[in-house]
CSV table of C-alpha atoms and ligand atoms in Angstrom, one decimal:
chain,number,residue,atom,x,y,z
C,24,MET,CA,0.0,0.0,0.0
C,25,GLN,CA,2.9,2.3,0.9
C,26,GLY,CA,4.3,1.6,-2.7
C,27,VAL,CA,1.0,2.7,-4.2
C,28,ARG,CA,0.9,5.9,-2.3
C,29,THR,CA,4.4,6.8,-3.4
C,30,VAL,CA,3.5,6.2,-7.0
C,31,VAL,CA,0.4,8.3,-6.5
C,32,ARG,CA,2.3,11.3,-5.1
C,33,GLN,CA,4.9,11.1,-7.9
C,34,LEU,CA,2.2,11.0,-10.6
C,35,SER,CA,0.3,13.9,-9.1
C,36,ALA,CA,3.4,16.0,-8.7
C,37,ALA,CA,4.5,15.2,-12.3
C,38,SER,CA,1.0,15.8,-13.7
C,39,ALA,CA,0.6,19.1,-15.5
C,40,ALA,CA,-3.1,18.3,-15.3
C,41,THR,CA,-3.2,17.4,-18.9
C,42,ALA,CA,-4.6,14.3,-20.6
C,43,ARG,CA,-4.0,12.5,-23.8
C,44,LYS,CA,-7.1,11.4,-25.6
C,45,ILE,CA,-7.8,9.6,-28.9
C,46,VAL,CA,-10.7,11.2,-30.7
C,47,ILE,CA,-12.7,10.0,-33.7
C,48,ALA,CA,-11.4,12.0,-36.6
C,49,ARG,CA,-14.1,10.8,-39.0
C,50,HIS,CA,-16.9,8.3,-39.0
C,51,PHE,CA,-15.9,4.7,-39.7
C,52,GLN,CA,-16.7,3.4,-43.2
C,53,GLY,CA,-16.5,-0.4,-43.1
C,54,ASP,CA,-13.4,-1.5,-41.2
C,55,PRO,CA,-12.0,1.2,-38.9
C,56,LYS,CA,-8.7,2.6,-40.2
C,57,PRO,CA,-5.8,4.3,-38.4
C,58,ASP,CA,-6.6,7.6,-40.0
C,59,ASP,CA,-10.1,7.5,-38.4
C,60,PHE,CA,-8.5,8.5,-35.1
C,61,ARG,CA,-6.4,11.4,-33.9
C,62,LEU,CA,-4.3,11.8,-30.7
C,63,GLU,CA,-5.0,15.1,-28.9
C,64,GLU,CA,-4.1,16.6,-25.5
C,65,GLU,CA,-6.4,18.5,-23.2
C,66,VAL,CA,-6.0,20.5,-20.0
C,67,LEU,CA,-8.0,19.0,-17.1
C,68,PRO,CA,-10.1,21.2,-14.8
C,69,PRO,CA,-9.5,21.2,-11.0
C,70,LEU,CA,-11.6,18.7,-9.0
C,71,ARG,CA,-15.0,19.6,-7.7
C,72,ASP,CA,-16.8,17.8,-4.8
C,73,GLY,CA,-17.8,14.3,-5.8
C,74,GLN,CA,-15.0,14.0,-8.5
C,75,ILE,CA,-11.9,11.9,-8.8
C,76,LEU,CA,-8.7,12.2,-10.9
C,77,CYS,CA,-7.7,8.9,-12.4
C,78,GLU,CA,-4.6,7.6,-14.3
C,79,ALA,CA,-5.4,4.8,-16.8
C,80,ALA,CA,-3.4,1.6,-16.3
C,81,TYR,CA,-5.2,-0.5,-18.9
C,82,LEU,CA,-7.8,0.3,-21.5
C,83,SER,CA,-10.1,-2.2,-23.1
C,84,VAL,CA,-10.9,-2.7,-26.8
C,85,ASP,CA,-14.2,-4.4,-27.3
C,86,PRO,CA,-16.5,-5.2,-30.2
C,87,TYR,CA,-19.4,-3.0,-28.8
C,88,GLN,CA,-17.2,0.0,-29.4
C,89,ARG,CA,-17.7,-0.6,-33.1
C,90,ALA,CA,-21.3,-1.6,-32.8
C,91,TYR,CA,-22.5,1.4,-30.8
C,92,LYS,CA,-22.4,3.7,-33.8
C,93,HIS,CA,-24.9,6.1,-32.2
C,94,ARG,CA,-22.4,6.9,-29.5
C,95,HIS,CA,-19.6,7.9,-31.9
C,96,LYS,CA,-19.1,11.6,-32.1
C,97,VAL,CA,-16.5,13.2,-34.4
C,98,GLY,CA,-14.0,15.2,-32.4
C,99,GLN,CA,-14.9,13.3,-29.2
C,100,PRO,CA,-12.9,10.5,-27.6
C,101,MET,CA,-13.6,7.0,-28.8
C,102,ILE,CA,-15.9,5.2,-26.4
C,103,GLY,CA,-14.6,2.6,-24.0
C,104,SER,CA,-13.6,1.4,-20.5
C,105,GLN,CA,-10.4,1.4,-18.6
C,106,VAL,CA,-9.0,0.4,-15.2
C,107,ALA,CA,-7.4,3.4,-13.6
C,108,LEU,CA,-5.7,4.5,-10.4
C,109,ILE,CA,-7.3,7.2,-8.3
C,110,VAL,CA,-4.7,9.8,-7.8
C,111,GLU,CA,-6.8,12.6,-6.4
C,112,SER,CA,-10.2,12.4,-4.8
C,113,ARG,CA,-13.0,14.5,-3.6
C,114,SER,CA,-15.3,11.6,-3.2
C,115,PRO,CA,-15.0,9.6,0.1
C,116,GLU,CA,-16.2,6.3,-1.4
C,117,PHE,CA,-13.4,6.5,-4.0
C,118,PRO,CA,-10.2,7.0,-2.1
C,119,VAL,CA,-6.8,7.8,-3.5
C,120,GLY,CA,-4.8,4.6,-4.2
C,121,ARG,CA,-7.7,2.4,-5.2
C,122,TYR,CA,-8.3,1.2,-8.8
C,123,VAL,CA,-11.6,1.9,-10.5
C,124,VAL,CA,-13.2,0.7,-13.8
C,125,GLY,CA,-14.6,3.7,-15.7
C,126,TYR,CA,-16.3,4.2,-19.0
C,127,TRP,CA,-14.5,7.4,-19.9
C,128,GLY,CA,-13.4,6.6,-23.5
C,129,TRP,CA,-9.9,6.5,-24.9
C,130,ARG,CA,-8.0,8.9,-22.5
C,131,ASP,CA,-5.1,8.3,-20.2
C,132,ARG,CA,-6.1,10.7,-17.5
C,133,THR,CA,-9.7,11.7,-16.5
C,134,VAL,CA,-11.6,13.9,-14.1
C,135,ALA,CA,-14.7,11.8,-13.4
C,136,GLU,CA,-17.9,12.2,-11.5
C,137,THR,CA,-18.7,9.5,-9.0
C,138,ARG,CA,-22.3,8.6,-8.5
C,139,ALA,CA,-24.2,7.0,-5.7
C,140,ASN,CA,-26.5,5.2,-8.1
C,141,ARG,CA,-25.0,2.2,-9.7
C,142,ASP,CA,-25.4,2.1,-13.5
C,143,MET,CA,-23.4,0.4,-16.2
C,144,TRP,CA,-21.5,3.6,-17.0
C,145,ALA,CA,-20.8,4.8,-13.5
C,146,PRO,CA,-17.3,4.2,-12.0
C,147,MET,CA,-16.9,0.9,-10.1
C,148,LEU,CA,-14.2,0.1,-7.6
C,149,VAL,CA,-12.1,-2.9,-8.6
C,150,PRO,CA,-12.5,-5.6,-6.0
C,151,GLU,CA,-9.5,-7.1,-4.2
C,152,LEU,CA,-7.8,-9.3,-6.8
C,153,GLY,CA,-5.0,-10.8,-4.8
C,154,ASP,CA,-2.2,-12.0,-7.0
C,155,LEU,CA,-4.3,-11.8,-10.2
C,156,PRO,CA,-3.5,-9.2,-12.8
C,157,LEU,CA,-5.3,-5.9,-12.6
C,158,SER,CA,-6.2,-6.0,-16.3
C,159,LEU,CA,-8.6,-8.9,-15.5
C,160,ALA,CA,-11.0,-6.3,-14.3
C,161,LEU,CA,-11.6,-5.5,-18.0
C,162,GLY,CA,-11.9,-9.2,-18.9
C,163,VAL,CA,-12.8,-12.4,-17.1
C,164,LEU,CA,-13.3,-10.5,-13.8
C,165,GLY,CA,-15.3,-7.6,-15.4
C,166,MET,CA,-17.9,-7.0,-18.1
C,167,PRO,CA,-16.9,-9.8,-20.5
C,168,GLY,CA,-16.7,-12.4,-17.7
C,169,ASN,CA,-20.1,-11.4,-16.4
C,170,THR,CA,-21.5,-11.5,-20.0
C,171,ALA,CA,-20.4,-15.1,-20.2
C,172,TYR,CA,-21.6,-16.0,-16.7
C,173,PHE,CA,-25.1,-14.5,-16.8
C,174,GLY,CA,-25.6,-14.8,-20.6
C,175,LEU,CA,-25.0,-18.6,-20.4
C,176,LEU,CA,-26.5,-19.5,-17.1
C,177,GLU,CA,-29.5,-17.3,-17.0
C,178,ILE,CA,-30.6,-17.8,-20.6
C,179,CYS,CA,-29.5,-21.3,-21.5
C,180,HIS,CA,-29.7,-23.0,-18.1
C,181,PRO,CA,-27.1,-25.7,-19.0
C,182,ARG,CA,-27.6,-29.2,-17.7
C,183,PRO,CA,-25.0,-32.0,-17.4
C,184,GLY,CA,-24.7,-34.0,-20.5
C,185,GLU,CA,-26.1,-31.4,-22.8
C,186,VAL,CA,-24.3,-30.2,-26.0
C,187,ALA,CA,-23.3,-26.6,-25.9
C,188,VAL,CA,-21.9,-24.7,-28.9
C,189,VAL,CA,-20.2,-21.3,-28.7
C,190,SER,CA,-19.0,-19.1,-31.5
C,191,GLY,CA,-16.3,-16.5,-31.1
C,192,ALA,CA,-15.0,-19.2,-28.8
C,193,ALA,CA,-11.4,-18.0,-28.4
C,194,GLY,CA,-12.4,-14.4,-27.5
C,195,ALA,CA,-13.0,-12.7,-24.1
C,196,VAL,CA,-16.6,-13.8,-23.7
C,197,GLY,CA,-16.5,-17.0,-25.7
C,198,SER,CA,-13.6,-18.6,-24.0
C,199,VAL,CA,-15.3,-18.1,-20.6
C,200,VAL,CA,-18.6,-19.4,-21.9
C,201,GLY,CA,-17.1,-22.6,-23.1
C,202,GLN,CA,-15.3,-23.2,-19.8
C,203,ILE,CA,-18.4,-22.5,-17.7
C,204,GLY,CA,-20.3,-24.9,-20.0
C,205,ARG,CA,-17.7,-27.6,-19.1
C,206,ILE,CA,-17.9,-26.7,-15.4
C,207,LYS,CA,-21.7,-27.3,-15.7
C,208,GLY,CA,-21.1,-30.7,-17.2
C,209,CYS,CA,-21.9,-29.9,-20.9
C,210,LYS,CA,-20.1,-31.3,-23.9
C,211,VAL,CA,-18.7,-28.1,-25.3
C,212,ILE,CA,-17.9,-27.3,-29.0
C,213,GLY,CA,-16.3,-24.0,-30.0
C,214,PHE,CA,-15.8,-22.2,-33.3
C,215,ALA,CA,-13.0,-19.7,-33.8
C,216,GLY,CA,-11.1,-18.1,-36.7
C,217,SER,CA,-7.7,-19.8,-36.7
C,218,ASP,CA,-6.1,-23.2,-36.2
C,219,SER,CA,-4.0,-21.9,-33.3
C,220,LYS,CA,-7.1,-20.6,-31.5
C,221,VAL,CA,-8.8,-24.0,-32.1
C,222,ASN,CA,-5.8,-25.8,-30.6
C,223,TRP,CA,-5.8,-23.5,-27.5
C,224,LEU,CA,-9.5,-24.2,-27.0
C,225,ARG,CA,-9.1,-28.0,-27.2
C,226,ASP,CA,-5.6,-28.5,-25.6
C,227,GLU,CA,-5.6,-25.9,-22.9
C,228,LEU,CA,-9.2,-24.9,-22.1
C,229,GLY,CA,-10.7,-28.4,-22.3
C,230,PHE,CA,-13.3,-27.8,-25.1
C,231,ASP,CA,-14.4,-31.2,-26.3
C,232,HIS,CA,-14.2,-30.1,-29.9
C,233,ALA,CA,-13.2,-27.0,-31.6
C,234,PHE,CA,-13.2,-25.9,-35.3
C,235,ASN,CA,-11.9,-23.2,-37.5
C,236,TYR,CA,-15.0,-21.7,-39.0
C,237,LYS,CA,-13.0,-20.3,-41.9
C,238,THR,CA,-11.9,-23.7,-43.1
C,239,VAL,CA,-14.7,-26.2,-42.2
C,240,ASP,CA,-18.3,-26.6,-43.1
C,241,VAL,CA,-19.9,-25.7,-39.8
C,242,GLY,CA,-23.0,-27.8,-40.3
C,243,LYS,CA,-21.0,-30.9,-41.4
C,244,ALA,CA,-18.5,-30.5,-38.4
C,245,LEU,CA,-21.5,-30.4,-36.0
C,246,LYS,CA,-23.1,-33.4,-37.6
C,247,GLU,CA,-19.9,-35.4,-37.0
C,248,VAL,CA,-19.3,-34.5,-33.3
C,249,ALA,CA,-22.9,-33.9,-32.2
C,250,PRO,CA,-25.0,-36.3,-34.4
C,251,ASP,CA,-28.0,-36.0,-32.1
C,252,GLY,CA,-28.0,-32.3,-32.2
C,253,VAL,CA,-27.2,-29.2,-30.1
C,254,ASP,CA,-29.0,-28.1,-27.0
C,255,ILE,CA,-27.4,-24.8,-26.3
C,256,TYR,CA,-26.0,-22.1,-28.6
C,257,PHE,CA,-24.2,-19.0,-27.3
C,258,ASP,CA,-24.1,-16.7,-30.2
C,259,ASN,CA,-21.3,-14.1,-30.4
C,260,VAL,CA,-21.1,-13.7,-34.2
C,261,GLY,CA,-24.5,-13.9,-35.9
C,262,GLY,CA,-24.8,-14.4,-39.7
C,263,GLN,CA,-24.3,-17.5,-41.8
C,264,GLN,CA,-22.3,-19.3,-39.1
C,265,SER,CA,-25.0,-18.9,-36.6
C,266,SER,CA,-27.7,-20.0,-39.0
C,267,ALA,CA,-25.8,-23.2,-39.8
C,268,ILE,CA,-25.4,-23.9,-36.0
C,269,ILE,CA,-29.1,-23.2,-35.3
C,270,TYR,CA,-30.1,-25.7,-38.0
C,271,LYS,CA,-28.3,-28.4,-36.0
C,272,MET,CA,-30.2,-27.8,-32.8
C,273,ARG,CA,-32.5,-30.4,-31.3
C,274,THR,CA,-36.0,-30.0,-29.8
C,275,GLY,CA,-36.1,-27.7,-26.8
C,276,GLY,CA,-32.8,-26.0,-27.6
C,277,ARG,CA,-31.9,-22.6,-26.1
C,278,ILE,CA,-30.0,-19.8,-27.9
C,279,SER,CA,-28.4,-16.9,-26.0
C,280,VAL,CA,-27.8,-14.0,-28.5
C,281,CYS,CA,-24.9,-12.1,-27.1
C,282,GLY,CA,-23.6,-10.3,-30.3
C,283,SER,CA,-23.2,-10.4,-34.0
C,284,ILE,CA,-19.6,-9.4,-34.7
C,285,SER,CA,-19.7,-10.8,-38.2
C,286,SER,CA,-21.8,-7.7,-39.1
C,287,TYR,CA,-20.3,-4.8,-37.1
C,288,ASN,CA,-18.2,-3.5,-40.0
C,289,ASP,CA,-20.9,-3.9,-42.6
C,290,THR,CA,-22.5,-0.8,-43.9
C,291,LYS,CA,-25.8,-2.6,-44.7
C,292,ILE,CA,-27.5,-5.2,-42.5
C,293,PRO,CA,-26.4,-8.5,-44.2
C,294,SER,CA,-28.8,-11.4,-44.9
C,295,ALA,CA,-28.4,-14.9,-43.6
C,296,PRO,CA,-30.6,-18.0,-44.0
C,297,ILE,CA,-34.1,-17.7,-42.6
C,298,LEU,CA,-34.3,-19.2,-39.0
C,299,GLN,CA,-38.0,-19.7,-38.5
C,300,PRO,CA,-38.2,-23.3,-39.8
C,301,ALA,CA,-35.5,-24.4,-37.3
C,302,MET,CA,-37.1,-22.4,-34.6
C,303,VAL,CA,-40.6,-23.9,-35.2
C,304,PHE,CA,-39.7,-27.5,-35.9
C,305,SER,CA,-37.2,-27.8,-33.1
C,306,GLU,CA,-39.2,-25.6,-30.8
C,307,LEU,CA,-36.2,-23.4,-29.9
C,308,LYS,CA,-36.0,-20.5,-27.6
C,309,MET,CA,-33.9,-17.5,-28.6
C,310,GLU,CA,-33.2,-14.6,-26.3
C,311,GLY,CA,-31.0,-11.5,-26.8
C,312,PHE,CA,-29.5,-9.7,-23.8
C,313,LEU,CA,-27.4,-6.9,-22.5
C,314,VAL,CA,-25.2,-7.8,-19.6
C,315,ASN,CA,-26.3,-4.7,-17.6
C,316,ARG,CA,-29.6,-6.6,-17.0
C,317,TRP,CA,-27.7,-8.2,-14.2
C,318,LEU,CA,-26.1,-5.1,-12.7
C,319,ASP,CA,-27.7,-5.8,-9.3
C,320,ARG,CA,-25.9,-9.2,-9.3
C,321,TRP,CA,-22.6,-7.9,-10.8
C,322,ASP,CA,-20.4,-8.9,-7.8
C,323,GLU,CA,-21.8,-12.5,-7.8
C,324,GLY,CA,-20.5,-13.1,-11.4
C,325,ILE,CA,-17.1,-11.6,-10.5
C,326,LYS,CA,-16.8,-13.6,-7.3
C,327,GLN,CA,-17.8,-16.9,-8.9
C,328,ASN,CA,-15.4,-16.4,-11.9
C,329,MET,CA,-12.6,-15.5,-9.4
C,330,GLN,CA,-13.4,-18.6,-7.4
C,331,TRP,CA,-13.2,-20.8,-10.5
C,332,ILE,CA,-9.9,-19.2,-11.5
C,333,LYS,CA,-8.5,-20.0,-8.0
C,334,GLU,CA,-9.7,-23.6,-8.3
C,335,GLY,CA,-8.0,-24.0,-11.6
C,336,LYS,CA,-11.3,-24.6,-13.4
C,337,LEU,CA,-11.3,-21.3,-15.4
C,338,LYS,CA,-8.3,-20.2,-17.4
C,339,TYR,CA,-7.8,-16.9,-19.1
C,340,LYS,CA,-5.5,-15.3,-21.8
C,341,GLU,CA,-5.0,-11.7,-22.6
C,342,THR,CA,-3.6,-10.1,-25.7
C,343,VAL,CA,-1.8,-7.0,-24.4
C,344,THR,CA,-0.8,-4.2,-26.7
C,345,GLU,CA,1.7,-1.7,-25.2
C,346,GLY,CA,1.2,2.0,-25.4
C,347,PHE,CA,-1.8,4.3,-25.2
C,348,GLU,CA,-1.1,5.6,-28.7
C,349,ASN,CA,-1.6,2.1,-30.0
C,350,MET,CA,-5.3,1.9,-29.1
C,351,PRO,CA,-6.5,2.1,-32.7
C,352,LYS,CA,-4.1,-0.7,-33.7
C,353,ALA,CA,-5.3,-2.9,-30.9
C,354,PHE,CA,-9.0,-2.1,-31.7
C,355,ILE,CA,-8.6,-2.7,-35.5
C,356,GLY,CA,-6.6,-5.9,-34.7
C,357,MET,CA,-9.3,-7.2,-32.3
C,358,LEU,CA,-12.0,-6.7,-35.0
C,359,LYS,CA,-9.9,-8.8,-37.4
C,360,GLY,CA,-9.4,-11.6,-34.9
C,361,GLU,CA,-5.8,-10.9,-33.9
C,362,ASN,CA,-6.6,-11.4,-30.2
C,363,LEU,CA,-6.5,-14.6,-28.2
C,364,GLY,CA,-8.7,-14.1,-25.1
C,365,LYS,CA,-9.2,-10.5,-24.0
C,366,ALA,CA,-7.7,-7.7,-25.9
C,367,VAL,CA,-6.3,-4.9,-23.7
C,368,VAL,CA,-3.9,-2.0,-24.0
C,369,LYS,CA,-1.3,-1.2,-21.3
C,370,VAL,CA,-0.8,2.5,-21.1
R,423,NAP,N1,-24.7,-8.6,-25.0
R,423,NAP,C1,-23.8,-8.0,-24.2
R,423,NAP,O1,-24.1,-7.5,-23.2
R,423,NAP,C2,-22.4,-8.2,-24.6
R,423,NAP,C3,-21.3,-7.9,-23.8
R,423,NAP,C4,-20.0,-8.1,-24.2
R,423,NAP,C5,-19.8,-8.6,-25.5
R,423,NAP,N2,-20.8,-8.8,-26.3
R,423,NAP,C6,-20.6,-9.4,-27.6
R,423,NAP,O2,-19.9,-10.6,-27.5
R,423,NAP,C7,-19.2,-10.9,-28.7
R,423,NAP,C8,-17.7,-11.2,-28.3
R,423,NAP,O3,-17.1,-10.1,-27.6
R,423,NAP,P1,-15.7,-10.2,-27.0
R,423,NAP,O4,-15.5,-9.0,-26.2
R,423,NAP,O5,-15.5,-11.5,-26.4
R,423,NAP,O6,-14.7,-10.0,-28.3
R,423,NAP,P2,-13.6,-11.1,-28.7
R,423,NAP,O7,-14.3,-12.3,-29.1
R,423,NAP,O8,-12.6,-11.1,-27.7
R,423,NAP,O9,-13.0,-10.4,-30.0
R,423,NAP,C9,-13.7,-10.3,-31.2
R,423,NAP,C10,-13.5,-11.6,-32.0
R,423,NAP,O10,-14.5,-11.6,-33.0
R,423,NAP,C11,-14.1,-12.5,-34.0
R,423,NAP,N3,-14.6,-12.1,-35.3
R,423,NAP,C12,-14.2,-11.0,-36.0
R,423,NAP,N4,-14.9,-10.9,-37.2
R,423,NAP,C13,-15.6,-12.1,-37.2
R,423,NAP,C14,-16.5,-12.6,-38.2
R,423,NAP,N5,-16.8,-12.0,-39.4
R,423,NAP,N6,-17.1,-13.8,-37.9
R,423,NAP,C15,-16.9,-14.4,-36.8
R,423,NAP,N7,-16.1,-13.9,-35.8
R,423,NAP,C16,-15.5,-12.8,-36.1
R,423,NAP,C17,-12.6,-12.6,-33.9
R,423,NAP,O11,-12.2,-13.9,-33.6
R,423,NAP,P3,-12.0,-15.1,-34.7
R,423,NAP,O12,-10.5,-15.1,-35.0
R,423,NAP,O13,-12.5,-16.3,-34.0
R,423,NAP,O14,-12.7,-14.7,-35.9
R,423,NAP,C18,-12.2,-11.6,-32.8
R,423,NAP,O15,-11.1,-12.1,-32.1
R,423,NAP,C19,-19.3,-9.6,-29.6
R,423,NAP,O16,-20.4,-9.9,-30.5
R,423,NAP,C20,-19.8,-8.6,-28.6
R,423,NAP,O17,-20.5,-7.5,-29.2
R,423,NAP,C21,-22.1,-8.6,-25.9
């Protein structure tokens, strides 16, 4: 704790109360490009009551940052979350020296409001992580981990012996979904976009089967390893891949619709095979969700995932890009599948 205080004092003394921020220079057309972003500096205001000054340690790059087009504003910082050290505080619940997760966009220093009311976008103190890396607060012990935990358990209700399929399986959410499926006694099948990802899922995470969706026929692969059909599908990607999986589901199957990353860079909504015949004849249930539905149970998900990590039942990987100025590179890379596990940027 003493060490943290020393760092805090040095940072505050060195701070000229300026922040670096990466703003949107122009709206994305298709795949985001480096020129769509611009690095700027700004002078920060002095703190008012209820505010904190934070220094970013890690920033997150996530698919929703591409999907939430309505929140992109030219000239404003790109949206996103970070885990940051509180270096000055005028808010008793947020003391200097603690780390906090904040949705403040791509900026390395922030004057932020704290709020008594808990909502998805309000700063949250990072719980005691012990020996675990701080960056996990943006991954398996943060929003993506809770997305996997609640999105699988509350929507699909997995039972031992059932067959569960997850797409985007080697990413932040998918890799956790598959492992929770295994913990709950399911036979787990993952789809991911490279052979090395597939090997990781099978050899290290204990997926029963994993396939590279870019090189296999998804329907045929499932017919081979799940000839009686699929009970649960956790959908991270949407599109053709998801339709092929849904047509391999058996009666009473449940589908948790988490995201549709296959379409986020598209300028027009793409079409995929019609789902109604599979939904009707196999009497499937499909439900979309946003993870903030479970905000009132947020700590439960984090505690349970942490417990499983400590018991060796839940493994994680991070793809760490160094340097705040490399946020666009990390973001563009994540959208192309360059990350294994959670993509984060170390400031
Ligand atoms: N509903 C919610 O509340 C909620 C919360 C968090 C996340 N999400 C959603 O969950 C999904 C996964 O998010 P994440 O944070 O875990 O990201 P992630 O999987 O760690 O990273 C994105 C991955 O998407 C895959 N991808 C890119 N283009 C693709 C395409 N055309 N088809 C299939 N896969 C493609 C890439 O992996 P490959 O190499 O395998 O292609 C890439 O690594 C996203 O759809 C996201 O929007 C939803």
